[in-house]
Tab-separated table of C-alpha atoms and ligand atoms in Angstrom:
chain	number	residue	atom	x	y	z
P	1	MET	CA	-20.509	-15.432	32.729
P	2	LYS	CA	-16.861	-16.640	33.111
P	3	GLU	CA	-15.325	-18.009	30.149
P	4	ARG	CA	-12.098	-20.137	29.942
P	5	PHE	CA	-11.023	-22.153	27.306
P	6	LEU	CA	-9.549	-26.255	27.298
P	7	VAL	CA	-6.730	-26.331	24.301
P	8	ARG	CA	-5.215	-29.577	23.608
P	9	GLY	CA	-2.066	-29.651	22.614
P	10	GLY	CA	0.350	-30.771	20.153
P	11	ALA	CA	-1.737	-30.302	16.706
P	12	ARG	CA	0.654	-28.714	13.839
P	13	LEU	CA	-0.762	-25.326	13.041
P	14	GLU	CA	-1.759	-24.948	9.594
P	15	GLY	CA	-3.832	-22.807	6.914
P	16	ALA	CA	-4.427	-19.157	6.122
P	17	VAL	CA	-5.538	-16.402	8.082
P	18	LYS	CA	-6.354	-12.458	7.296
P	19	VAL	CA	-6.518	-10.229	10.266
P	20	SER	CA	-8.102	-6.819	10.285
P	21	GLY	CA	-7.563	-3.653	11.855
P	22	ALA	CA	-5.068	-2.507	14.592
P	23	LYS	CA	-6.630	-2.462	18.322
P	24	ASN	CA	-3.904	-0.382	19.226
P	25	SER	CA	-4.847	2.063	16.321
P	26	VAL	CA	-8.931	1.725	16.042
P	27	LEU	CA	-9.487	3.551	19.527
P	28	LYS	CA	-7.573	6.526	18.361
P	29	LEU	CA	-8.773	6.598	15.912
P	30	MET	CA	-12.359	6.529	16.726
P	31	ALA	CA	-11.489	9.523	19.541
P	32	ALA	CA	-10.089	11.736	16.497
P	33	ALA	CA	-13.452	12.013	14.791
P	34	LEU	CA	-14.251	14.271	17.972
P	35	LEU	CA	-12.215	16.924	16.011
P	36	ALA	CA	-14.789	17.102	13.047
P	37	GLU	CA	-17.952	17.952	13.041
P	38	GLY	CA	-20.120	15.070	10.905
P	39	THR	CA	-20.160	11.806	10.458
P	40	THR	CA	-16.567	9.886	9.869
P	41	THR	CA	-16.449	6.447	8.896
P	42	LEU	CA	-14.098	3.895	9.888
P	43	THR	CA	-13.405	0.135	7.630
P	44	ASN	CA	-11.509	-2.919	8.426
P	45	CYS	CA	-12.453	-2.574	12.501
P	46	PRO	CA	-11.860	-5.551	14.524
P	47	GLU	CA	-14.997	-6.833	16.385
P	48	ILE	CA	-13.654	-6.750	19.872
P	49	LEU	CA	-15.042	-5.673	23.534
P	50	ASP	CA	-12.945	-2.741	23.323
P	51	VAL	CA	-14.773	-0.913	20.090
P	52	PRO	CA	-18.610	-1.050	21.786
P	53	LEU	CA	-16.409	0.520	25.331
P	54	MET	CA	-15.226	3.103	23.189
P	55	ARG	CA	-18.606	3.725	21.209
P	56	ASP	CA	-19.311	4.432	24.663
P	57	VAL	CA	-16.821	7.267	25.753
P	58	LEU	CA	-18.154	9.594	22.429
P	59	VAL	CA	-21.801	8.853	23.408
P	60	GLY	CA	-21.514	9.759	26.661
P	61	LEU	CA	-19.711	13.055	24.766
P	62	GLY	CA	-22.599	13.917	22.865
P	63	CYS	CA	-21.867	11.265	19.085
P	64	GLU	CA	-24.026	8.857	17.514
P	65	VAL	CA	-22.202	5.765	17.016
P	66	THR	CA	-22.945	2.903	14.914
P	67	ILE	CA	-21.358	-0.643	14.771
P	68	GLU	CA	-22.298	-2.405	11.839
P	69	GLY	CA	-19.646	-5.219	11.275
P	70	ASP	CA	-16.404	-4.332	10.389
P	71	LYS	CA	-17.497	-1.056	10.296
P	72	VAL	CA	-18.082	2.438	12.474
P	73	TYR	CA	-19.932	5.405	11.943
P	74	ILE	CA	-18.977	8.585	14.209
P	75	THR	CA	-21.201	11.550	14.272
P	76	THR	CA	-20.136	13.718	15.906
P	77	PRO	CA	-22.234	17.086	16.974
P	78	ALA	CA	-21.250	20.834	16.721
P	79	GLN	CA	-21.077	20.991	20.758
P	80	LEU	CA	-19.143	18.376	22.354
P	81	SER	CA	-19.417	17.484	25.622
P	82	SER	CA	-16.145	18.212	27.537
P	83	ASP	CA	-16.488	15.920	30.485
P	84	ALA	CA	-15.283	12.533	30.675
P	85	ASP	CA	-15.549	11.185	33.747
P	86	PHE	CA	-18.000	8.679	33.622
P	87	GLU	CA	-18.143	4.776	34.734
P	88	ALA	CA	-17.222	4.102	30.329
P	89	VAL	CA	-13.785	5.922	30.256
P	90	ARG	CA	-12.677	4.098	33.534
P	91	GLN	CA	-12.995	0.580	32.109
P	92	PHE	CA	-9.719	1.072	29.749
P	93	ARG	CA	-6.741	2.700	29.983
P	94	ALA	CA	-7.303	3.924	26.368
P	95	SER	CA	-9.978	6.247	26.738
P	96	VAL	CA	-7.643	8.638	27.416
P	97	CYS	CA	-6.684	9.299	23.975
P	98	VAL	CA	-9.773	11.768	24.157
P	99	LEU	CA	-8.283	13.827	25.787
P	100	GLY	CA	-6.000	15.966	22.984
P	101	PRO	CA	-8.939	16.497	20.630
P	102	LEU	CA	-10.962	17.705	23.292
P	103	THR	CA	-8.809	19.972	24.576
P	104	SER	CA	-8.382	21.119	21.329
P	105	ARG	CA	-12.238	21.536	20.531
P	106	CYS	CA	-13.734	22.384	23.841
P	107	GLY	CA	-10.517	24.198	24.949
P	108	ARG	CA	-11.960	22.034	28.565
P	109	ALA	CA	-11.115	18.211	29.208
P	110	VAL	CA	-12.340	16.025	31.884
P	111	VAL	CA	-10.960	12.532	31.527
P	112	ALA	CA	-11.296	9.652	34.451
P	113	LEU	CA	-8.029	8.102	34.700
P	114	PRO	CA	-7.895	4.504	34.134
P	115	GLY	CA	-5.616	4.081	36.993
P	116	GLY	CA	-2.491	1.197	36.676
P	117	ASP	CA	-2.909	-2.377	35.216
P	118	ALA	CA	-2.033	-5.457	35.322
P	119	ILE	CA	1.294	-4.852	32.971
P	120	GLY	CA	2.045	-1.387	35.344
P	121	SER	CA	1.645	2.069	35.895
P	122	ARG	CA	0.480	4.514	33.044
P	123	PRO	CA	1.791	7.932	34.413
P	124	LEU	CA	0.536	11.278	31.745
P	125	ASP	CA	3.212	13.368	32.879
P	126	MET	CA	4.042	13.797	29.302
P	127	HIS	CA	0.807	14.342	28.204
P	128	GLN	CA	-0.203	16.869	30.014
P	129	SER	CA	3.404	18.680	29.577
P	130	GLY	CA	3.086	18.854	25.998
P	131	LEU	CA	-0.601	20.042	26.127
P	132	GLU	CA	0.824	22.997	29.040
P	133	LYS	CA	3.574	23.984	26.302
P	134	MET	CA	0.505	24.524	24.005
P	135	GLY	CA	-0.709	27.276	26.500
P	136	ALA	CA	-3.159	24.200	28.418
P	137	THR	CA	-3.070	24.032	32.341
P	138	THR	CA	-3.863	20.582	33.749
P	139	ARG	CA	-4.330	19.494	36.992
P	140	ILE	CA	-5.423	15.557	38.039
P	141	SER	CA	-8.310	16.272	40.272
P	142	HIS	CA	-11.009	13.500	42.183
P	143	GLY	CA	-9.040	10.848	39.919
P	144	ALA	CA	-9.604	12.337	36.556
P	145	VAL	CA	-7.203	14.558	34.457
P	146	VAL	CA	-8.154	17.876	33.994
P	147	ALA	CA	-7.422	20.301	30.921
P	148	GLU	CA	-7.993	23.663	30.392
P	149	ALA	CA	-7.263	26.124	27.638
P	150	PRO	CA	-8.180	29.774	27.732
P	151	GLY	CA	-8.263	30.360	24.467
P	152	ARG	CA	-7.100	28.140	21.374
P	153	LEU	CA	-3.998	26.400	21.768
P	154	ARG	CA	-0.702	27.703	20.365
P	155	GLY	CA	1.660	25.209	18.137
P	156	ALA	CA	5.231	24.940	20.357
P	157	THR	CA	8.316	22.753	20.466
P	158	ILE	CA	7.900	20.062	22.387
P	159	LYS	CA	10.381	17.145	23.233
P	160	LEU	CA	9.393	14.304	25.090
P	161	ASP	CA	11.464	12.158	27.313
P	162	PHE	CA	10.527	8.801	25.375
P	163	PRO	CA	8.832	7.731	22.291
P	164	SER	CA	5.807	7.262	24.449
P	165	VAL	CA	2.918	6.291	21.951
P	166	GLY	CA	-0.018	7.823	23.789
P	167	ALA	CA	1.691	10.924	24.472
P	168	THR	CA	2.181	11.583	20.823
P	169	GLU	CA	-0.949	10.515	19.817
P	170	ASN	CA	-2.796	13.510	22.202
P	171	ILE	CA	-0.713	15.976	21.081
P	172	LEU	CA	-1.095	15.427	17.390
P	173	THR	CA	-4.550	15.473	17.576
P	174	ALA	CA	-4.518	18.276	20.295
P	175	ALA	CA	-1.644	20.557	17.926
P	176	VAL	CA	-4.258	19.668	14.794
P	177	LEU	CA	-6.141	22.345	15.556
P	178	ALA	CA	-3.972	24.828	17.426
P	179	GLU	CA	-2.408	28.296	16.236
P	180	GLY	CA	0.840	27.828	14.002
P	181	ARG	CA	3.013	25.000	14.295
P	182	THR	CA	4.037	22.496	16.563
P	183	VAL	CA	7.239	20.449	16.245
P	184	LEU	CA	7.412	17.088	18.141
P	185	ASP	CA	10.614	15.809	18.790
P	186	ASN	CA	11.282	11.922	19.771
P	187	ALA	CA	7.665	11.158	18.753
P	188	ALA	CA	6.790	7.661	19.065
P	189	ARG	CA	6.767	6.197	14.962
P	190	GLU	CA	4.584	3.200	15.260
P	191	PRO	CA	2.861	2.430	12.669
P	192	GLU	CA	-0.302	3.260	14.498
P	193	ILE	CA	1.193	7.013	14.928
P	194	VAL	CA	1.291	6.500	10.593
P	195	ASP	CA	-1.916	5.374	10.777
P	196	LEU	CA	-3.819	7.848	12.975
P	197	CYS	CA	-1.623	10.725	10.706
P	198	LEU	CA	-3.327	9.381	7.809
P	199	MET	CA	-6.823	9.759	8.504
P	200	LEU	CA	-6.081	13.665	10.502
P	201	ARG	CA	-4.360	14.522	7.009
P	202	GLN	CA	-7.537	13.149	5.195
P	203	MET	CA	-9.177	15.194	7.384
P	204	GLY	CA	-7.895	18.344	6.753
P	205	ALA	CA	-4.820	18.368	9.102
P	206	GLN	CA	-2.125	19.649	8.009
P	207	ILE	CA	1.325	16.777	9.057
P	208	SER	CA	4.434	15.985	7.691
P	209	GLY	CA	7.634	13.291	9.325
P	210	GLU	CA	4.949	11.341	11.143
P	211	GLY	CA	7.104	7.540	10.856
P	212	THR	CA	10.250	9.631	11.769
P	213	SER	CA	11.358	10.845	15.605
P	214	THR	CA	9.958	14.749	14.274
P	215	ILE	CA	6.298	15.221	14.024
P	216	THR	CA	5.464	18.640	12.374
P	217	ILE	CA	1.964	20.176	12.534
P	218	ASP	CA	0.618	23.440	11.284
P	219	GLY	CA	-2.396	23.607	12.803
P	220	VAL	CA	-5.856	24.634	10.928
P	221	ASP	CA	-8.996	26.305	11.518
P	222	LYS	CA	-11.447	23.474	11.147
P	223	LEU	CA	-11.260	19.056	10.155
P	224	HIS	CA	-14.212	17.613	7.766
P	225	PRO	CA	-15.108	13.907	8.902
P	226	THR	CA	-13.369	11.154	6.627
P	227	SER	CA	-13.768	7.825	5.348
P	228	HIS	CA	-10.381	5.856	6.940
P	229	GLU	CA	-9.684	1.862	6.947
P	230	VAL	CA	-7.975	0.975	9.659
P	231	VAL	CA	-3.946	-0.037	9.542
P	232	GLY	CA	-3.838	-4.447	10.265
P	233	ASP	CA	-2.855	-5.626	13.461
P	234	ARG	CA	0.808	-6.246	13.769
P	235	ILE	CA	0.156	-7.989	16.972
P	236	VAL	CA	-2.367	-10.698	16.023
P	237	ALA	CA	-0.227	-11.509	13.054
P	238	GLY	CA	2.657	-11.657	15.282
P	239	THR	CA	0.750	-14.143	17.895
P	240	TRP	CA	0.023	-16.162	14.252
P	241	ALA	CA	3.127	-16.214	13.358
P	242	TYR	CA	4.767	-17.659	16.533
P	243	ALA	CA	2.465	-19.912	17.009
P	244	ALA	CA	3.631	-21.032	13.315
P	245	VAL	CA	7.046	-21.614	14.719
P	246	MET	CA	6.042	-22.881	17.787
P	247	THR	CA	3.818	-25.723	16.968
P	248	GLN	CA	6.554	-26.750	13.883
P	249	GLY	CA	3.624	-24.945	11.482
P	250	ASP	CA	2.957	-23.295	8.409
P	251	ILE	CA	1.060	-20.303	8.622
P	252	THR	CA	-0.003	-17.368	5.616
P	253	VAL	CA	-1.312	-14.103	7.277
P	254	GLY	CA	-2.941	-11.513	5.267
P	255	GLY	CA	-3.672	-8.177	5.862
P	256	ILE	CA	-0.682	-6.737	7.703
P	257	ASN	CA	2.670	-4.819	6.354
P	258	PRO	CA	5.247	-7.250	6.802
P	259	ALA	CA	7.152	-4.582	7.461
P	260	HIS	CA	5.770	-3.272	10.549
P	261	LEU	CA	6.455	-6.587	11.938
P	262	HIS	CA	10.250	-6.592	10.594
P	263	LEU	CA	12.045	-7.554	13.731
P	264	ALA	CA	9.669	-10.115	15.134
P	265	LEU	CA	9.988	-11.896	11.927
P	266	GLU	CA	13.689	-11.810	11.816
P	267	LYS	CA	14.106	-13.261	15.603
P	268	LEU	CA	11.854	-15.876	14.110
P	269	LYS	CA	14.124	-16.578	11.210
P	270	SER	CA	17.311	-16.807	13.686
P	271	ALA	CA	15.023	-19.156	15.163
P	272	GLY	CA	15.333	-21.475	12.487
P	273	ALA	CA	11.847	-20.772	10.611
P	274	SER	CA	11.665	-19.986	6.907
P	275	VAL	CA	9.431	-16.662	6.655
P	276	GLU	CA	8.664	-15.642	3.207
P	277	THR	CA	6.949	-11.732	2.959
P	278	TYR	CA	4.431	-10.584	0.356
P	279	GLU	CA	3.086	-6.931	-0.266
P	280	ASN	CA	0.332	-7.591	2.110
P	281	GLY	CA	1.004	-10.282	4.063
P	282	PHE	CA	3.322	-13.393	4.704
P	283	ARG	CA	4.526	-16.774	5.783
P	284	VAL	CA	6.308	-18.447	8.344
P	285	ARG	CA	7.811	-22.257	8.033
P	286	MET	CA	9.007	-24.427	10.508
P	287	ASP	CA	9.817	-27.938	10.433
P	288	HIS	CA	11.721	-28.428	13.760
P	289	ARG	CA	12.395	-27.348	17.462
P	290	PRO	CA	13.378	-23.898	17.209
P	291	LYS	CA	16.767	-22.744	18.829
P	292	ALA	CA	16.926	-20.270	21.412
P	293	VAL	CA	16.683	-16.370	20.842
P	294	ASP	CA	17.389	-13.387	23.325
P	295	TYR	CA	15.141	-10.239	22.902
P	296	GLN	CA	14.526	-6.828	24.173
P	297	THR	CA	11.630	-4.522	23.829
P	298	LEU	CA	11.357	-1.045	22.609
P	299	PRO	CA	10.064	1.436	20.632
P	300	PHE	CA	8.683	0.946	16.770
P	301	PRO	CA	10.876	-0.266	15.515
P	302	GLY	CA	12.364	-2.383	18.273
P	303	PHE	CA	10.528	-5.730	19.279
P	304	PRO	CA	7.058	-4.618	20.269
P	305	THR	CA	6.334	-5.001	24.347
P	306	ASP	CA	2.945	-6.346	22.905
P	307	LEU	CA	4.513	-9.560	21.415
P	308	GLN	CA	7.030	-10.437	24.775
P	309	PRO	CA	4.380	-12.611	25.922
P	310	MET	CA	4.747	-14.521	22.125
P	311	ALA	CA	8.588	-14.713	22.929
P	312	ILE	CA	8.508	-16.137	25.862
P	313	GLY	CA	6.170	-18.729	25.146
P	314	LEU	CA	8.209	-19.520	22.308
P	315	SER	CA	11.325	-19.886	24.477
P	316	THR	CA	10.123	-21.989	26.947
P	317	ILE	CA	10.026	-24.795	24.334
P	318	ALA	CA	13.903	-23.763	22.378
P	319	GLU	CA	16.811	-25.326	22.154
P	320	GLY	CA	19.009	-23.358	24.725
P	321	VAL	CA	18.866	-20.163	26.739
P	322	SER	CA	17.257	-16.843	25.922
P	323	VAL	CA	17.490	-13.184	27.992
P	324	ILE	CA	14.136	-11.850	27.551
P	325	THR	CA	14.478	-8.046	28.878
P	326	GLU	CA	11.412	-5.535	29.232
P	327	ASN	CA	11.903	-1.873	28.672
P	328	ILE	CA	8.774	-0.447	28.405
P	329	PHE	CA	6.497	-1.841	31.257
P	330	GLU	CA	7.212	-2.717	34.542
P	331	SER	CA	4.904	-5.705	35.701
P	332	ARG	CA	4.485	-7.198	32.159
P	333	PHE	CA	6.574	-10.710	33.421
P	334	ARG	CA	3.758	-11.230	36.036
P	335	PHE	CA	1.924	-13.952	33.514
P	336	VAL	CA	5.644	-15.918	33.750
P	337	ASP	CA	4.470	-17.528	37.076
P	338	GLU	CA	1.766	-19.447	35.113
P	339	LEU	CA	3.602	-20.394	32.424
P	340	MET	CA	6.483	-22.011	35.299
P	341	ARG	CA	3.316	-23.948	36.489
P	342	LEU	CA	2.993	-24.566	32.684
P	343	GLY	CA	6.864	-26.726	33.206
P	344	ALA	CA	9.256	-23.355	31.923
P	345	ASP	CA	11.859	-23.327	32.982
P	346	ALA	CA	12.218	-19.638	33.893
P	347	ASN	CA	14.363	-16.846	36.381
P	348	ILE	CA	13.132	-13.440	36.564
P	349	ASP	CA	15.785	-11.023	37.266
P	350	GLY	CA	14.147	-7.379	37.833
P	351	HIS	CA	13.434	-6.949	34.044
P	352	HIS	CA	15.120	-9.896	32.906
P	353	VAL	CA	14.187	-13.171	32.622
P	354	VAL	CA	15.915	-16.201	31.600
P	355	LEU	CA	14.638	-18.539	30.026
P	356	ARG	CA	16.115	-22.215	29.891
P	357	GLY	CA	14.032	-24.552	26.886
P	358	VAL	CA	12.253	-27.459	27.786
P	359	GLU	CA	11.047	-30.712	25.258
P	360	GLN	CA	7.939	-30.261	26.469
P	361	LEU	CA	5.427	-28.508	28.398
P	362	SER	CA	2.771	-30.352	30.447
P	363	SER	CA	-0.891	-28.895	31.063
P	364	THR	CA	-2.392	-27.289	33.873
P	365	SER	CA	-5.054	-24.590	34.730
P	366	VAL	CA	-3.785	-20.737	34.148
P	367	TRP	CA	-5.385	-18.011	34.232
P	368	SER	CA	-4.637	-14.955	32.175
P	369	SER	CA	-3.914	-11.647	33.637
P	370	ASP	CA	-4.127	-9.220	30.363
P	371	ILE	CA	-4.842	-9.489	26.715
P	372	ARG	CA	-1.399	-10.431	25.445
P	373	ALA	CA	-0.045	-12.655	28.155
P	374	GLY	CA	-3.949	-15.081	28.030
P	375	ALA	CA	-2.559	-15.181	24.122
P	376	GLY	CA	0.750	-16.305	25.109
P	377	LEU	CA	-0.348	-18.656	27.564
P	378	VAL	CA	-2.946	-20.190	25.233
P	379	LEU	CA	0.688	-20.547	22.930
P	380	ALA	CA	2.490	-22.738	25.574
P	381	ALA	CA	-0.836	-24.842	25.805
P	382	LEU	CA	-0.394	-25.710	22.303
P	383	CYS	CA	2.967	-26.914	22.935
P	384	ALA	CA	1.892	-28.617	26.509
P	385	ASP	CA	0.603	-32.527	26.776
P	386	GLY	CA	-2.786	-33.076	27.397
P	387	VAL	CA	-5.278	-30.184	27.997
P	388	THR	CA	-5.043	-26.891	29.746
P	389	GLU	CA	-7.593	-24.770	31.069
P	390	ILE	CA	-7.393	-20.956	30.178
P	391	HIS	CA	-9.312	-18.883	33.467
P	392	ASP	CA	-10.251	-15.395	32.931
P	393	VAL	CA	-10.002	-15.182	28.297
P	394	TYR	CA	-11.784	-12.219	28.617
P	395	HIS	CA	-8.828	-10.342	28.544
P	396	ILE	CA	-8.280	-12.362	24.891
P	397	ASP	CA	-11.587	-11.305	24.036
P	398	ARG	CA	-10.479	-7.226	24.288
P	399	GLY	CA	-7.720	-7.736	21.528
P	400	TYR	CA	-8.592	-11.036	19.655
P	401	PRO	CA	-11.509	-11.134	17.347
P	402	GLU	CA	-12.860	-14.904	16.640
P	403	PHE	CA	-9.868	-16.448	18.287
P	404	VAL	CA	-10.773	-20.007	18.926
P	405	GLU	CA	-12.156	-19.862	15.764
P	406	ILE	CA	-9.393	-18.629	13.780
P	407	LEU	CA	-7.308	-21.551	16.151
P	408	SER	CA	-9.711	-24.215	15.098
P	409	SER	CA	-9.852	-23.350	11.215
P	410	LEU	CA	-5.783	-23.842	11.643
P	411	GLY	CA	-6.392	-27.366	13.027
P	412	ALA	CA	-5.365	-25.976	16.953
P	413	ASP	CA	-7.650	-29.000	19.257
P	414	ILE	CA	-9.679	-25.568	21.370
P	415	LYS	CA	-12.958	-25.292	22.967
P	416	ARG	CA	-14.531	-21.972	24.670
P	417	VAL	CA	-16.750	-23.698	27.723
P	418	CYS	CA	-19.174	-21.361	30.324
P	419	ASP	CA	-18.471	-21.873	33.752
O	501	UD1	C1	2.202	0.800	24.911
O	501	UD1	C2	3.306	0.620	23.891
O	501	UD1	C3	2.370	0.202	22.592
O	501	UD1	C4	1.214	-0.521	22.737
O	501	UD1	C5	0.326	-0.034	23.994
O	501	UD1	C6	-0.983	-1.315	24.238
O	501	UD1	C7	5.248	1.334	23.642
O	501	UD1	C8	6.599	1.796	23.198
O	501	UD1	N1	4.566	1.882	23.987
O	501	UD1	O1	1.727	2.210	24.301
O	501	UD1	O2	3.324	-0.033	21.590
O	501	UD1	O3	0.708	-1.018	21.243
O	501	UD1	O4	1.044	-0.284	24.973
O	501	UD1	O5	-0.141	-2.187	25.072
O	501	UD1	O6	5.833	-0.012	23.388
O	501	UD1	N2	5.069	6.653	29.934
O	501	UD1	C9	5.118	8.067	31.131
O	501	UD1	N3	4.604	9.486	30.732
O	501	UD1	C10	3.534	9.474	29.963
O	501	UD1	C11	3.613	8.464	29.022
O	501	UD1	C12	4.233	7.100	29.247
O	501	UD1	O7	6.301	7.660	32.242
O	501	UD1	O8	3.412	10.324	30.344
O	501	UD1	C13	5.864	5.789	29.507
O	501	UD1	C14	5.052	4.649	30.381
O	501	UD1	O9	4.423	4.010	31.615
O	501	UD1	C15	5.439	3.209	29.715
O	501	UD1	C16	6.485	3.855	28.352
O	501	UD1	O10	6.804	5.299	29.044
O	501	UD1	O11	6.750	3.083	30.716
O	501	UD1	C17	5.509	3.880	27.401
O	501	UD1	O12	4.353	4.341	27.477
O	501	UD1	P1	3.262	4.425	26.352
O	501	UD1	O13	4.341	4.254	24.837
O	501	UD1	O14	2.783	5.882	26.274
O	501	UD1	O15	2.558	3.503	26.495
O	501	UD1	P2	1.081	3.046	25.477
O	501	UD1	O16	0.583	4.272	24.790
O	501	UD1	O17	0.105	2.850	26.227
């Protein structure tokens, strides 16, 4: 059944919301549960479609997985299947994070390749060369990545060409059970990497330096299951912050460490918003049309690529000209064509887009192409005259729990309808 949203623009969003755990963390933590025999419990999990998809991947590998509200229980057997070459894996990109745990626990992993997606190609060369440095051989065969290690993986010094989040995760989850020390240089510093290291350490792993560019891992023989609370979703929190500014509203967001959104909140201040931060949240208020601000996406602590559609959404209605540069994914400007159909004045030149803000967007039908682009289109629709129809909203449901309910509670006029 195809679902779409109907959004009537013009409401000022006001109120308080609490974000749940991060999509970009929970899926990796679920995969990390493969590293220890027994039952791992994750709390503060977001109720989004990708969590049951990841459950199917783990079940296919031999785990028992139960989802109860915001809790996920994963029971990992002594003997796992090393073969993740089945339909559930192919359906979403994050499933590649089982590669590291399977290689270190089984000495072999076959993981179906999810292929590219709407935001760009997703090579695995750094994941593969990291595992190879630790003694595995890897190859792409019949649409799957295959890693084989004749004996236990060995610690190694690995320098990434780029601080890839996915490669950092797979190398970490392989190195925790390897023999000896691994030093990972130019590692990703995202809060979700820190969250993963926190959980691995609770499982008995020896890790230091997470959150910096050099992570050191001393391999141990065995890990044990644990209970862990998923870190708050900085991208969902950032989406509500941008919604506040675009609708000249006043939103307080809880469940998030504001340091994880430092640059995004600074950008909103430059646009003229008032931002107060608390220990576990922030408040964003705006009482006039935002000013144009430039952005470039970069690995953390730079501006997140996942908030780029919100930054573009805001720039479409800001006063002045904004230049937005996308440095992580090459195809992430595709949704700008949809914004232009809403009346945005945009020019794309390679990985830059120049936006001249307009006073008012005008409603029409638009199609979302990925999770974040979909959310960006909804924010733009909140600033359009009349009713905008947003199609293919299943993308949005993959990343935002209770999206419509939360926006409605903040005063937005939004409805989900089925065709
Ligand atoms: C990326 C984001 C992450 C976001 C996630 C979900 C960055 C740095 N990463 O993580 O914040 O939460 O999407 O949308 O912003 N690459 C290679 N070879 C590899 C691996 C990656 O060339 O082996 C390239 C990719 O093509 C891309 C860049 O490195 O251009 C970043 O990739 P990576 O960080 O691995 O992507 P994700 O883990 O998906």
